JSON list of C-alpha atoms in Angstrom, two decimals:
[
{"chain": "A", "resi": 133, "resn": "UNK", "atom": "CA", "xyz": [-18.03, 15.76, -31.88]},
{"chain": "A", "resi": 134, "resn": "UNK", "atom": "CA", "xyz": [-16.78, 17.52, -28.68]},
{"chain": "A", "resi": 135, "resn": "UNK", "atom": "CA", "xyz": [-13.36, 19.14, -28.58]},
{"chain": "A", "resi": 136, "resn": "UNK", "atom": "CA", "xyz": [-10.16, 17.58, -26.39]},
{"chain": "A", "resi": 137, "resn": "UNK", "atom": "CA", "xyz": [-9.32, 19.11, -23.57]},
{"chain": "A", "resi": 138, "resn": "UNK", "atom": "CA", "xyz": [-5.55, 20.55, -23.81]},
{"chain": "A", "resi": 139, "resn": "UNK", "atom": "CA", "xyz": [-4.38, 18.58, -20.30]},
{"chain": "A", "resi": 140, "resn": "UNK", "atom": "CA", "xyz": [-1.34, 21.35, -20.26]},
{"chain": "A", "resi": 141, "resn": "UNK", "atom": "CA", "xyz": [-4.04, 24.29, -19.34]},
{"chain": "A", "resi": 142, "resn": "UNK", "atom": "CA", "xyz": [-5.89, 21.74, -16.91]},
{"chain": "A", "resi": 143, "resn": "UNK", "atom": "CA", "xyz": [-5.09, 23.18, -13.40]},
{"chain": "A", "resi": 144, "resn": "UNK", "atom": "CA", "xyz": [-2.01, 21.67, -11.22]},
{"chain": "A", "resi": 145, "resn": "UNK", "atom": "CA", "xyz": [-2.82, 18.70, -9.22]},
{"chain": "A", "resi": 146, "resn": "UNK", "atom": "CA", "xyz": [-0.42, 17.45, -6.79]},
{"chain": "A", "resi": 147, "resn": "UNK", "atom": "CA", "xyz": [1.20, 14.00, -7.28]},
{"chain": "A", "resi": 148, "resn": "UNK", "atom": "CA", "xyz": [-0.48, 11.42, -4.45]},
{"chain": "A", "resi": 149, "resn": "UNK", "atom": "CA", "xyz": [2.66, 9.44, -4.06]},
{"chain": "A", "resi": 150, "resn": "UNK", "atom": "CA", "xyz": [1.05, 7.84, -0.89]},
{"chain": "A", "resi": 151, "resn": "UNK", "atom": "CA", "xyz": [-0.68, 5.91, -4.98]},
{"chain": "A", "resi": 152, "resn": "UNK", "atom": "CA", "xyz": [2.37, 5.24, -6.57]},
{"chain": "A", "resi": 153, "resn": "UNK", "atom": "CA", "xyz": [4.35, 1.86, -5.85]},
{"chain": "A", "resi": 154, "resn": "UNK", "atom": "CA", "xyz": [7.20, 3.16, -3.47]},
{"chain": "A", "resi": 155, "resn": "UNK", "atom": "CA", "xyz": [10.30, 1.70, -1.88]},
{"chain": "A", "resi": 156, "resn": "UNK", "atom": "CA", "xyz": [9.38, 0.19, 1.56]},
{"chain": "A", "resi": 157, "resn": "UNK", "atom": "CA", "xyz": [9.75, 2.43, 4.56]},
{"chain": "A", "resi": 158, "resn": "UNK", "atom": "CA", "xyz": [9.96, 2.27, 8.52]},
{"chain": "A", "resi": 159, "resn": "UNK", "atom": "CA", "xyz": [6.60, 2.96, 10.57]},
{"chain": "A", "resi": 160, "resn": "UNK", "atom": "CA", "xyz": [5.88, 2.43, 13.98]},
{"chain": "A", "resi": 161, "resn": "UNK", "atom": "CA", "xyz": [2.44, 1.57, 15.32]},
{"chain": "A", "resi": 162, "resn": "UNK", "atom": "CA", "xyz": [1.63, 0.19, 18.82]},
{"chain": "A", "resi": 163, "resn": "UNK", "atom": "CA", "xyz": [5.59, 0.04, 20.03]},
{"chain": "A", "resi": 164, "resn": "UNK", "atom": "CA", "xyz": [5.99, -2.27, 16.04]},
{"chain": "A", "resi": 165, "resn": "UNK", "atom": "CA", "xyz": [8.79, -1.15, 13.48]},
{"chain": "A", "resi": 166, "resn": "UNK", "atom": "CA", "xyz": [6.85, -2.18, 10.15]},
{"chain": "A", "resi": 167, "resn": "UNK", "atom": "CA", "xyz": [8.09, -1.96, 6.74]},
{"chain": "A", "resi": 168, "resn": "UNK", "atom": "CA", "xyz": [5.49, -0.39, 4.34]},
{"chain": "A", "resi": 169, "resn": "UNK", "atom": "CA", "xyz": [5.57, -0.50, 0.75]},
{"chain": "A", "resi": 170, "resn": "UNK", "atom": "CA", "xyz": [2.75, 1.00, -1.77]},
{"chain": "A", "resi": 171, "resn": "UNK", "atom": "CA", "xyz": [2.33, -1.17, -4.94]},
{"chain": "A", "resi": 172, "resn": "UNK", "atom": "CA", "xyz": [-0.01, 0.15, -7.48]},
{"chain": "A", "resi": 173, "resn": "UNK", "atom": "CA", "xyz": [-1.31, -3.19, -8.52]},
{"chain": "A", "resi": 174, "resn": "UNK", "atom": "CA", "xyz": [-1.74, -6.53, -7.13]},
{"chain": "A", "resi": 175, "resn": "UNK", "atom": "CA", "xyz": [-0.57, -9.31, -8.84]},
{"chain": "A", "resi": 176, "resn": "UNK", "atom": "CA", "xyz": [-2.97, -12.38, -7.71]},
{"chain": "A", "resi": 177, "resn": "UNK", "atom": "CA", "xyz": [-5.63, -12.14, -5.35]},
{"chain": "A", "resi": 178, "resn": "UNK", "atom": "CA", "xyz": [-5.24, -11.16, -1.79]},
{"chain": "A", "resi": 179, "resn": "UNK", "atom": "CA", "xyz": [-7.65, -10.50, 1.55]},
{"chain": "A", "resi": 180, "resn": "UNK", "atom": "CA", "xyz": [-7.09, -7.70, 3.77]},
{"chain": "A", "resi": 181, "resn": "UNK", "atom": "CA", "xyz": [-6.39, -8.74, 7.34]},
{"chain": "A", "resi": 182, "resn": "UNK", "atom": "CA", "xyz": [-7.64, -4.82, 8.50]},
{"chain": "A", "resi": 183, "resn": "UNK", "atom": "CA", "xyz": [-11.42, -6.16, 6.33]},
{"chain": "A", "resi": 184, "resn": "UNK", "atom": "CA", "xyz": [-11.57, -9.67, 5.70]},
{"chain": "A", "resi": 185, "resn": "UNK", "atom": "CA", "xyz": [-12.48, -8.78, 1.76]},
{"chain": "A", "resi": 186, "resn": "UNK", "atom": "CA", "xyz": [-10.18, -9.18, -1.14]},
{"chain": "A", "resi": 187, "resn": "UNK", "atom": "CA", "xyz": [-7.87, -7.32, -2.64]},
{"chain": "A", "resi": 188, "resn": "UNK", "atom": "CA", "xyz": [-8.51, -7.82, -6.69]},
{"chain": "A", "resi": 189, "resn": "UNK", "atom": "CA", "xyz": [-5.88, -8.22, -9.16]},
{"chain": "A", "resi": 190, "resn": "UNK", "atom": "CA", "xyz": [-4.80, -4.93, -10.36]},
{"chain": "A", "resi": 191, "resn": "UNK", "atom": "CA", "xyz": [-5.42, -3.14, -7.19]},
{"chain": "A", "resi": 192, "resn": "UNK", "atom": "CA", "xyz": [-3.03, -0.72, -5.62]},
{"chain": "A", "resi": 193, "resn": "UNK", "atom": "CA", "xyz": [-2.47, -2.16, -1.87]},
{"chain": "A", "resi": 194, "resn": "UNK", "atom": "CA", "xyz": [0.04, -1.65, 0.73]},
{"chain": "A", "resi": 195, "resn": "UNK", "atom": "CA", "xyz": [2.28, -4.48, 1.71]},
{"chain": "A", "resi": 196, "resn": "UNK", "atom": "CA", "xyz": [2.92, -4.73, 5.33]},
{"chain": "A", "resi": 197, "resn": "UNK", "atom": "CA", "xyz": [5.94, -6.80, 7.54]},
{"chain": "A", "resi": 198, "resn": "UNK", "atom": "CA", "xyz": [7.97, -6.18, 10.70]},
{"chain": "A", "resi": 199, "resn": "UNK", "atom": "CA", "xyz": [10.74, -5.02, 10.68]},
{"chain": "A", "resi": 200, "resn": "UNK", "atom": "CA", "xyz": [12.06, -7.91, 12.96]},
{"chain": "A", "resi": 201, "resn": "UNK", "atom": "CA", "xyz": [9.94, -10.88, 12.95]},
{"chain": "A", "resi": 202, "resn": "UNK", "atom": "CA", "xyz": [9.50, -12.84, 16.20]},
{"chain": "A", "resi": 203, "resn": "UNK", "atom": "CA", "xyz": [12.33, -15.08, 14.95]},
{"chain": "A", "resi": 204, "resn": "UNK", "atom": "CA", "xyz": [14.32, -12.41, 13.47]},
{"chain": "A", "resi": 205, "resn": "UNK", "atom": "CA", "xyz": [14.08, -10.41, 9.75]},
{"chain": "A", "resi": 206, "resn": "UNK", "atom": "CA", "xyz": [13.12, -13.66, 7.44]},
{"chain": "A", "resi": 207, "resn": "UNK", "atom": "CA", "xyz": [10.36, -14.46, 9.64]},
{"chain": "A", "resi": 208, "resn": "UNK", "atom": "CA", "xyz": [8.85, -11.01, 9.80]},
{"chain": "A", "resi": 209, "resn": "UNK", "atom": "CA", "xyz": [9.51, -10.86, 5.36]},
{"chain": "A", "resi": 210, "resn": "UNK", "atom": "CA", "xyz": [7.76, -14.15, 5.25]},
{"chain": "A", "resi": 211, "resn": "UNK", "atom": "CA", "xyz": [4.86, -12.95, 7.77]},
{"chain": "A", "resi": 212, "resn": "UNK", "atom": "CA", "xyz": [4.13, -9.66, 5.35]},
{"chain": "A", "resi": 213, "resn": "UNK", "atom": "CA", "xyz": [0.55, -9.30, 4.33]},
{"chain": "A", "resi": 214, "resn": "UNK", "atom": "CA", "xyz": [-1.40, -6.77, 1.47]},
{"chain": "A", "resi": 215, "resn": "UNK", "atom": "CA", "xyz": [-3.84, -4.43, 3.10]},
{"chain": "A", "resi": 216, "resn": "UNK", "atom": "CA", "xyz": [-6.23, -2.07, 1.75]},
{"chain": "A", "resi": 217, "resn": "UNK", "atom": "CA", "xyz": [-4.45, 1.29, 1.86]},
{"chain": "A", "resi": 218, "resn": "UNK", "atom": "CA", "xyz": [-8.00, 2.86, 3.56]},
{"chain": "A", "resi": 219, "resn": "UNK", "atom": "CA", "xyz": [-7.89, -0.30, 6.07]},
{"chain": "A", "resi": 220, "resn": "UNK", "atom": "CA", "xyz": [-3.54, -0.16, 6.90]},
{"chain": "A", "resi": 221, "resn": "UNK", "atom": "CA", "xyz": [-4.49, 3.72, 7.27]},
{"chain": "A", "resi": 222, "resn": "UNK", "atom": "CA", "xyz": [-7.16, 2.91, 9.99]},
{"chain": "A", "resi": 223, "resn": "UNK", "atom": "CA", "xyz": [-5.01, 2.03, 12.12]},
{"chain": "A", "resi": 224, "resn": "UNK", "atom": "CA", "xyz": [-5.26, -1.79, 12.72]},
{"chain": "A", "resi": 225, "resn": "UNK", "atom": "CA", "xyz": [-2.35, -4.07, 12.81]},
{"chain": "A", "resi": 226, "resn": "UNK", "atom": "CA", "xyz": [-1.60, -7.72, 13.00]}
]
């Protein structure tokens, strides 16, 4: 039987908070205000508008909206979408 590891004399790793499920924040792209949030797990099953594939149950994604909708905030709420966090990091936008 192989001994355990003591994870308190493992080396430092920084946190990758970009992975944990975060509070939403402002980012522009192409002259857009978005809201971004990180979620570390999906709870149904989404697709990706940046890939077309879908986003598993369980999966951390990144939930995207405008900040001001065509028809003002509830529009752009109701228009958010889940992205891959390698596809919203890309760069593509809808």
């Amino acid at each position: 039987m192989g001994r355990r590891r003591n994870k308190h004399q493992q080396p430092f790793r920084p946190l990758d908070l970009d992975r944990l499920a975060s509070m939403p924040r402002a980012v522009s792209r192409r002259g857009q205000t978005y809201q971004v949030q990180h979620l570390s797990a999906a709870a149904k099953t989404y697709v990706c508008p940046g890939c077309n594939h879908e986003i598993a149950p369980g999966s951390p994604h990144v939930v995207v909206w405008k900040t001001e909708g065509d028809y003002g905030f509830d529009f752009g709420v109701e228009a958010r979408r889940h992205w891959h966090p390698y596809c919203w990091k890309g760069g593509a936008s809808s």
